[in-house]
Short mmCIF file of C-alpha atoms and ligand atoms in Angstrom, two decimals:
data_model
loop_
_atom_site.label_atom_id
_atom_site.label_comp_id
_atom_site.label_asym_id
_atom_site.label_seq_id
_atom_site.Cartn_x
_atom_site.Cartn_y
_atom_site.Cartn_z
CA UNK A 1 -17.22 18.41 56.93
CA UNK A 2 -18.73 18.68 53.52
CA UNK A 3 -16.84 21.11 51.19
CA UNK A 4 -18.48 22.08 47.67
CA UNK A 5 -16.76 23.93 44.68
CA UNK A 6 -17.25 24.95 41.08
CA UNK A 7 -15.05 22.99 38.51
CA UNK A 8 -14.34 24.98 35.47
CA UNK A 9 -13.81 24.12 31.98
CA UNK A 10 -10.92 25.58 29.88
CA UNK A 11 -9.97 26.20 26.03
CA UNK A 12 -6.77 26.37 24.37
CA UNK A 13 -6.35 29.75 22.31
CA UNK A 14 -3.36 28.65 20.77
CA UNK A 15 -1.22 25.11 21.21
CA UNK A 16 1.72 24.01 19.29
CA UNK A 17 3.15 20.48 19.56
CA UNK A 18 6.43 20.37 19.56
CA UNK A 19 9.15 17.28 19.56
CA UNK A 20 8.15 13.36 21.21
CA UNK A 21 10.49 13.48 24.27
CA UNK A 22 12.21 10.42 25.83
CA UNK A 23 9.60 9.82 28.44
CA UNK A 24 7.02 9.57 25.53
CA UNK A 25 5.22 13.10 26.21
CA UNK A 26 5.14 15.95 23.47
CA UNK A 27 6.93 19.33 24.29
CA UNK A 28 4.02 21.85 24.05
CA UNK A 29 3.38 25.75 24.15
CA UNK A 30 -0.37 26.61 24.81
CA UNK A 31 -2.13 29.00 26.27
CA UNK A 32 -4.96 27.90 28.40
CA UNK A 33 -8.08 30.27 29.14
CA UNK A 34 -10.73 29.14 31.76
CA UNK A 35 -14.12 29.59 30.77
CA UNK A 36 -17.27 30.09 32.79
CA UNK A 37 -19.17 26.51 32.52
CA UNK A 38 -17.92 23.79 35.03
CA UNK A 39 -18.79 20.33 36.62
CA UNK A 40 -19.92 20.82 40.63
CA UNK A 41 -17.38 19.12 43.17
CA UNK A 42 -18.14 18.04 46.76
CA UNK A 43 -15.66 16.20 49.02
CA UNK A 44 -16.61 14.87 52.56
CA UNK A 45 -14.12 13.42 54.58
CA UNK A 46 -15.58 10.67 57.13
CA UNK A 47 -14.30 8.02 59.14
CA UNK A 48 -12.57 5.07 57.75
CA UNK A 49 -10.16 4.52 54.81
CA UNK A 50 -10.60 4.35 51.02
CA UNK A 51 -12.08 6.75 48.36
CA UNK A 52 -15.32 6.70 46.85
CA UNK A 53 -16.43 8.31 43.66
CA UNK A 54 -20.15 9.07 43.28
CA UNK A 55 -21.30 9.82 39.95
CA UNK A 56 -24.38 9.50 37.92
CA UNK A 57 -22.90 9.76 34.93
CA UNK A 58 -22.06 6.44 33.54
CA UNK A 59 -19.32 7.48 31.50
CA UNK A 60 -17.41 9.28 34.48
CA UNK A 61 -15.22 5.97 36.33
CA UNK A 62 -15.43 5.64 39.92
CA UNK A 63 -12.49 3.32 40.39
CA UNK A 64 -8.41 4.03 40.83
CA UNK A 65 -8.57 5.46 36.73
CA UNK A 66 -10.58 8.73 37.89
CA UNK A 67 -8.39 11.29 37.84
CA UNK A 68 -9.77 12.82 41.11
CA UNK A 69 -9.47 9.48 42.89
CA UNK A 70 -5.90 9.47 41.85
CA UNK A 71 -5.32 13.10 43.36
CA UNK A 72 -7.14 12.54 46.88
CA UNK A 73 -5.16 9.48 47.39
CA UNK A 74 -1.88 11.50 46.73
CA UNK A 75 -3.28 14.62 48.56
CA UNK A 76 -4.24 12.33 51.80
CA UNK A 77 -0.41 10.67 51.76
CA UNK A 78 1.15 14.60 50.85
CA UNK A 79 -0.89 15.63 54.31
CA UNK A 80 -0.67 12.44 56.27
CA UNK A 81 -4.75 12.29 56.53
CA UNK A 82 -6.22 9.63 57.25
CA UNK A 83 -10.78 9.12 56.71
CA UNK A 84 -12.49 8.37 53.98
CA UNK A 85 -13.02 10.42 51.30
CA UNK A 86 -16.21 10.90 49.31
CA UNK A 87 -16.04 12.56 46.33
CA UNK A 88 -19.51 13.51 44.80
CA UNK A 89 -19.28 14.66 40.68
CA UNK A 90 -21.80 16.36 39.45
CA UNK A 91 -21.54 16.05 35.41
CA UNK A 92 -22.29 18.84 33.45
CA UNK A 93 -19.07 19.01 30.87
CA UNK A 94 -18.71 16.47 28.20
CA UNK A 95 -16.11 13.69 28.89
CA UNK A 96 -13.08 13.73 26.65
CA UNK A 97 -14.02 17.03 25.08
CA UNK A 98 -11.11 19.08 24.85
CA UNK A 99 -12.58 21.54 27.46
CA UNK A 100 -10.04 19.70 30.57
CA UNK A 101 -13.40 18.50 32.50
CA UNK A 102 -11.65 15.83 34.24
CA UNK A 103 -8.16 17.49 35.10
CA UNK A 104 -10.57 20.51 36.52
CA UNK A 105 -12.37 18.41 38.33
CA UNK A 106 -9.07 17.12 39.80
CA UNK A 107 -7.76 19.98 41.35
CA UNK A 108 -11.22 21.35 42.60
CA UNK A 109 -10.86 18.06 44.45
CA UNK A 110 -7.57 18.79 46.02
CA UNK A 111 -8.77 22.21 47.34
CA UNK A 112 -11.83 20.98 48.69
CA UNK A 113 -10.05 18.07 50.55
CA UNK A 114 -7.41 20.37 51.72
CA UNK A 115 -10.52 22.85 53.02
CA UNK A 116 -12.27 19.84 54.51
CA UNK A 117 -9.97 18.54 56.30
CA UNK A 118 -8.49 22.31 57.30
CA UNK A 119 -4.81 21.36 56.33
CA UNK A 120 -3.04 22.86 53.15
CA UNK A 121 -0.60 21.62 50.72
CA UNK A 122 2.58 24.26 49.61
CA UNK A 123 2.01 26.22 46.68
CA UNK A 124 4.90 23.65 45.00
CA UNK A 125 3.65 20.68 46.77
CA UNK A 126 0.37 21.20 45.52
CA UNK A 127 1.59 22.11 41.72
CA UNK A 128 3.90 18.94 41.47
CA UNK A 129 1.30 16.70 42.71
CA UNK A 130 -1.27 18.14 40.17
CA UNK A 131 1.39 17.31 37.43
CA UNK A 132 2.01 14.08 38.19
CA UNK A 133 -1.62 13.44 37.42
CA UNK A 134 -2.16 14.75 34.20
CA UNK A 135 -0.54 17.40 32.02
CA UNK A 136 -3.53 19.56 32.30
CA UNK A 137 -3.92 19.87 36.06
CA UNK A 138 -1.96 22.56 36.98
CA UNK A 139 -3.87 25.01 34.54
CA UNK A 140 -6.30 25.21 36.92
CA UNK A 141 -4.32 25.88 40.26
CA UNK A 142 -3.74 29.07 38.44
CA UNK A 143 -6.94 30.43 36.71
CA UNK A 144 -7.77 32.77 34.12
CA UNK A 145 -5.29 33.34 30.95
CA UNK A 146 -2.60 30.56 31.14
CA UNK A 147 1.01 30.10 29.50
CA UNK A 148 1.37 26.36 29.22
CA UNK A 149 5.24 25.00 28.62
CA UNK A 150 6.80 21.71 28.89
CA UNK A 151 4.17 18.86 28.66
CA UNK A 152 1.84 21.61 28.79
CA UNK A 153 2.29 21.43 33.37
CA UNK A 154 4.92 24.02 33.88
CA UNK A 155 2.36 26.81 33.73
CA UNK A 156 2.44 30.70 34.15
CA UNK A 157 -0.36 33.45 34.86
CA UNK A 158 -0.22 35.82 31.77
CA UNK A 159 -2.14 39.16 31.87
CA UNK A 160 -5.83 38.23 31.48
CA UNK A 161 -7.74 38.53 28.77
CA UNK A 162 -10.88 40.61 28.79
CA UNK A 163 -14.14 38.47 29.51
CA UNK A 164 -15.57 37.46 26.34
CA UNK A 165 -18.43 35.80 24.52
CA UNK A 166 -17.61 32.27 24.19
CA UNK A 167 -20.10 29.90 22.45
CA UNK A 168 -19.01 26.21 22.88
CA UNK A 169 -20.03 23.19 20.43
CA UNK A 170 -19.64 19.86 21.51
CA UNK A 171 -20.05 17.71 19.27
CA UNK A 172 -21.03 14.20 20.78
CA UNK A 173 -17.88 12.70 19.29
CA UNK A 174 -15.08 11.13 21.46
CA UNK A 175 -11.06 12.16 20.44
CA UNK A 176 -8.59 10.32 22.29
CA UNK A 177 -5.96 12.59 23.43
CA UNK A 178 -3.00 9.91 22.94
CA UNK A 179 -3.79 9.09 19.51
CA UNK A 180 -4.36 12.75 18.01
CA UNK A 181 -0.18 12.99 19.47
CA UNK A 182 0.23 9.35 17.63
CA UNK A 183 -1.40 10.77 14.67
CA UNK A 184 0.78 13.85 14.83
CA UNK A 185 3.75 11.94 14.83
CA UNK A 186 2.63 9.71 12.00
CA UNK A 187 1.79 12.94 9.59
CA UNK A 188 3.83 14.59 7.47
CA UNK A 189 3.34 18.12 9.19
CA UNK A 190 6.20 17.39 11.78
CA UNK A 191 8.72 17.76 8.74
CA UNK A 192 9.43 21.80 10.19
CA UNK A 193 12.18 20.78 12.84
CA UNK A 194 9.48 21.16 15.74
CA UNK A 195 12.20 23.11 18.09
CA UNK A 196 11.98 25.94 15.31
CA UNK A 197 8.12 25.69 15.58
CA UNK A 198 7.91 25.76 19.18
CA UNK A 199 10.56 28.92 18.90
CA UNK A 200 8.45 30.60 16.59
CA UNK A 201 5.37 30.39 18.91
CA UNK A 202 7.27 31.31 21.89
CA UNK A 203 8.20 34.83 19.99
CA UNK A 204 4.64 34.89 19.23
CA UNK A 205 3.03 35.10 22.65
CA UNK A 206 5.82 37.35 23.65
CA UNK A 207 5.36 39.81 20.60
CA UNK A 208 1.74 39.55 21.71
CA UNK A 209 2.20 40.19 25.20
CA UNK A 210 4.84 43.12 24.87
CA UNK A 211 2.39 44.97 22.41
CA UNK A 212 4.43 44.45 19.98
CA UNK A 213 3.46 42.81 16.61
CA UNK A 214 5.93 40.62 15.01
CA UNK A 215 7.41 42.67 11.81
CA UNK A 216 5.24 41.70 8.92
CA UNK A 217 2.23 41.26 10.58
CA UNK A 218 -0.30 44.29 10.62
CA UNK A 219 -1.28 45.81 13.82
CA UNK A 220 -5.45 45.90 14.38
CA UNK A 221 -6.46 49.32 14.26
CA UNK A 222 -9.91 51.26 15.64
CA UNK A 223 -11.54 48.00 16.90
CA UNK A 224 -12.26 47.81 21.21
CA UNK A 225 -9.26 46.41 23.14
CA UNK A 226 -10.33 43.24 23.27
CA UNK A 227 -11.14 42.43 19.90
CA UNK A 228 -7.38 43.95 19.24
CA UNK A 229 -5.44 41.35 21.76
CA UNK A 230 -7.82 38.59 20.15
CA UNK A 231 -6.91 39.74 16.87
CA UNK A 232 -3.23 40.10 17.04
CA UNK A 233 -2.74 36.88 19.00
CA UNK A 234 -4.46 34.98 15.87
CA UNK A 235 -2.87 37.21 13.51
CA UNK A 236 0.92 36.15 15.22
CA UNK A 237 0.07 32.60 14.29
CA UNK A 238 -1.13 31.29 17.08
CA UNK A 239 -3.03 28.19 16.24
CA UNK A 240 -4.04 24.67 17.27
CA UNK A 241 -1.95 21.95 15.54
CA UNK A 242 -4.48 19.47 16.50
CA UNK A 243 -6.60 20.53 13.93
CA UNK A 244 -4.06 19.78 11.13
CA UNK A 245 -5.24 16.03 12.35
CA UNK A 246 -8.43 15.94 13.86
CA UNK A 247 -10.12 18.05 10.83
CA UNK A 248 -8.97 15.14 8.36
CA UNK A 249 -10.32 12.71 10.39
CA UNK A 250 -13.93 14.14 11.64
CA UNK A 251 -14.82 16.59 8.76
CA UNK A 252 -17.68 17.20 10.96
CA UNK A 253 -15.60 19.71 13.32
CA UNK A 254 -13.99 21.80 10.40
CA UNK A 255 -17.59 22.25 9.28
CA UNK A 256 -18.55 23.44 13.24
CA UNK A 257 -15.43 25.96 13.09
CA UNK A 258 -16.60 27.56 9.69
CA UNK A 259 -20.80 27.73 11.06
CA UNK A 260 -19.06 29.43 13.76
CA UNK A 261 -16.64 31.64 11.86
CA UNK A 262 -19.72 32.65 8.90
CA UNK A 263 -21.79 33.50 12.34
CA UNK A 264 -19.40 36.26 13.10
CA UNK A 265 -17.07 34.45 15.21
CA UNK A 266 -13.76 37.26 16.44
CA UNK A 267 -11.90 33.84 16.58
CA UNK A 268 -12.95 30.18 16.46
CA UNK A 269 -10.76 26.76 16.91
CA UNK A 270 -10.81 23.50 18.26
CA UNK A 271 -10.19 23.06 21.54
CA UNK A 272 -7.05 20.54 22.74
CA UNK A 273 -7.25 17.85 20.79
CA UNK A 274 -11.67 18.06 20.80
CA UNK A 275 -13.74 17.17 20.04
CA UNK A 276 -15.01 20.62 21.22
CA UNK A 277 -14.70 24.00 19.72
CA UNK A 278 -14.94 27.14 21.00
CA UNK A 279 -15.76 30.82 18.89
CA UNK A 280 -15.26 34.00 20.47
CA UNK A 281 -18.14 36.85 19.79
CA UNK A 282 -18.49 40.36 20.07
CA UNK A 283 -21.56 40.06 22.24
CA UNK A 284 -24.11 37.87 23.75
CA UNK A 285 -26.50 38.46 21.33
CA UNK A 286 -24.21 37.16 18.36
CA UNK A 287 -23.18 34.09 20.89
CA UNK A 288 -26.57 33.29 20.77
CA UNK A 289 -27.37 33.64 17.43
CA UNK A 290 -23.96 31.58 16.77
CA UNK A 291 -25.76 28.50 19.37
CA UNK A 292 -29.16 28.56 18.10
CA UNK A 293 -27.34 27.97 14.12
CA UNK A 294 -25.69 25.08 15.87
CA UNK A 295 -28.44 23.70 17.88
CA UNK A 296 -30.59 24.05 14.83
CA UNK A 297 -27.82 21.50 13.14
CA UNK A 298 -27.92 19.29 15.52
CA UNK A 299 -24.53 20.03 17.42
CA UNK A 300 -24.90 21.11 21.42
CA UNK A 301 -24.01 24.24 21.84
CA UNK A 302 -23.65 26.36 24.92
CA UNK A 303 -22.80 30.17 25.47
CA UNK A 304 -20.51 30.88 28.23
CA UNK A 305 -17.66 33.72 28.74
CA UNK A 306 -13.84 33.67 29.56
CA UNK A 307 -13.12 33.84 33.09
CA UNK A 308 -10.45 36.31 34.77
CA UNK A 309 -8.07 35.03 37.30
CA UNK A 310 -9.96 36.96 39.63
CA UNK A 311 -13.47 36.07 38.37
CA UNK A 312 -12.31 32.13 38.45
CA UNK A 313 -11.36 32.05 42.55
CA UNK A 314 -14.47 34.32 43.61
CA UNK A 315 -16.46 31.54 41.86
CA UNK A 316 -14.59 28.65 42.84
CA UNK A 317 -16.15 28.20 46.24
CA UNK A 318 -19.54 26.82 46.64
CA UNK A 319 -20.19 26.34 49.81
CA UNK A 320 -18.15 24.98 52.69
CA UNK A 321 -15.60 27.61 52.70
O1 C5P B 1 -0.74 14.11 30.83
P1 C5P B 1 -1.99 13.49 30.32
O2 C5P B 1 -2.47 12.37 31.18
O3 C5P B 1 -3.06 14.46 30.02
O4 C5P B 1 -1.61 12.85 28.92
C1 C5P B 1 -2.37 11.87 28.29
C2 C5P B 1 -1.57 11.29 27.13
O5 C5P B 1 -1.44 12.27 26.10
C3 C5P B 1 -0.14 10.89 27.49
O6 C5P B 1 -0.07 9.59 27.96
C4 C5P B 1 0.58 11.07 26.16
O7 C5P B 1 0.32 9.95 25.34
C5 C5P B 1 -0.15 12.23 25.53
N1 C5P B 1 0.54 13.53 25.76
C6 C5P B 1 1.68 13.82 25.03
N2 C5P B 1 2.30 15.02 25.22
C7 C5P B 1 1.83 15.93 26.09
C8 C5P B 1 0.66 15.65 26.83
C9 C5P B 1 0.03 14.44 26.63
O8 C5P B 1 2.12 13.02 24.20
N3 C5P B 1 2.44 17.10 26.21
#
């Protein structure tokens, strides 16, 4: 049976780094938000053994490194499968962007398999599995407006965010997740004990999410709901430390955030550690506007929208379900 599903990107609204940990990872408060353009899954399970990747993009590997090799072969020991497994990735998301393409495309693998083979993983089994693959898997198990603790895996839903105008450079430049963290560590800007930085961002999202802005900071008044919760989550400090390193070192991508900020952007940042951006807009028209000042620049640019918990599992199934 051949089961086909919709892999979504995401962006990170806000992400602090926090302290290097024993095991080598970075303690991290983020919150993820899926967004509306995604890669195309398919899984077929046949007979034999072994896992195949088909791909035509040559960037995408097809060996034991792909990400949704490594899940399937977890995911057929978790359910004590046994066939071969064909994974088929259609490549529309950049590689290494920022945007989670390849921990998406993960998990859309492990609920396809599950579906096509018509077994199903526990809620816990499934989320620890996802983890141990990448700190950005289990995002997507959830959907829609993410809180991201830990290494960024122990996730929870938070209310969604209204569906907005998202316009989303990429520039063709390749940041390497690991050394934007190595950089981090090597830069002066971890000098604020990073536990009182990671508190500060946890009182943040909580100010944000009870309603309530932090003392000091000005409530938005007489603007549409959305606009406010956009406006008092950036106002509450809720940045991306990434760019403190990855501006320095690609000038390119501050100058993307400011076309997108003069174009009218509500909010703009980078996205993870890049090297994509996103900017959020009023409406599609000004998205568009935003994409065609990009394209016009010479940076790839497409306009998308945030995706609702709900909107991101009636679109997840392609066919097959
Ligand atoms: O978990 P993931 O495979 O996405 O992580 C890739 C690399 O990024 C890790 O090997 C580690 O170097 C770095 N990382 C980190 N702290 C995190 C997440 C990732 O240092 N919270």
């Amino acid at each position: 049976m051949s089961v086909t599903v919709r892999s979504f990107a995401k962006i990170n609204l806000g992400l602090c780094i926090g302290a290097r940990r024993p095991d080598g990872f970075h303690d991290l408060h983020t919150v993820y938000q899926t967004i509306a353009l995604h890669d195309i899954i398919g899984v077929q399970v046949g007979r034999g053994t072994g896992i195949e990747i088909r791909c035509e993009d040559a960037r995408v590997p097809k060996d034991q490194t792909n990400t949704c090799y490594r899940i399937a072969e977890r995911a057929m020991a978790a359910l004590g499968a046994r066939g071969r497994v064909t994974i088929t990735i259609d490549k529309r998301l950049p590689v290494q962007g920022g945007l989670g393409a390849g921990s998406g495309n993960a998990v859309a693998t492990l609920l396809a398999l599950e579906r096509a083979l018509k077994k199903t993983l526990p809620g816990a089994e499934r989320l620890r599995i996802a983890s141990e693959v990448g700190s950005d898997l289990p995002l997507f198990l959830i959907g829609g407006t993410v809180l991201g603790v830990g290494r960024g895996e122990e996730v929870y839903p938070l209310p969604d965010l209204p569906p907005t105008v998202c316009v989303v450079p990429t520039p063709e430049i390749g940041v390497s997740t690991p050394k934007a963290f190595a950089e981090w560590d090597g830069s002066k800007l971890t000098a604020d004990a990073p536990s009182d930085r990671i508190l500060e961002f946890g009182r943040a999202v909580s100010a944000w999410l009870s309603g309530k802005p932090l003392s000091g900071v000005p409530v938005s008044k007489g603007r549409g709901r959305a606009e406010t919760l956009l406006l008092d989550l950036v106002r509450t400090g809720i940045e991306n430390d990434f760019e403190q390193v990855v501006f320095p070192k690609y000038p390119e991508l501050r100058e993307v955030k400011s076309v997108l900020e003069r174009a009218g952007a509500i909010y703009a940042s980078l996205s993870g550690s890049g090297s994509a951006l996103f900017g959020l807009f009023k409406s599609g028209e000004a998205g568009e506007r935003a994409s065609a000042r990009l394209r016009r620049g010479g940076v790839p640019a497409e306009v998308t929208t945030t995706m609702t918990r709900q909107q991101y599992w009636k679109k997840f199934p392609v066919s097959g379900f």
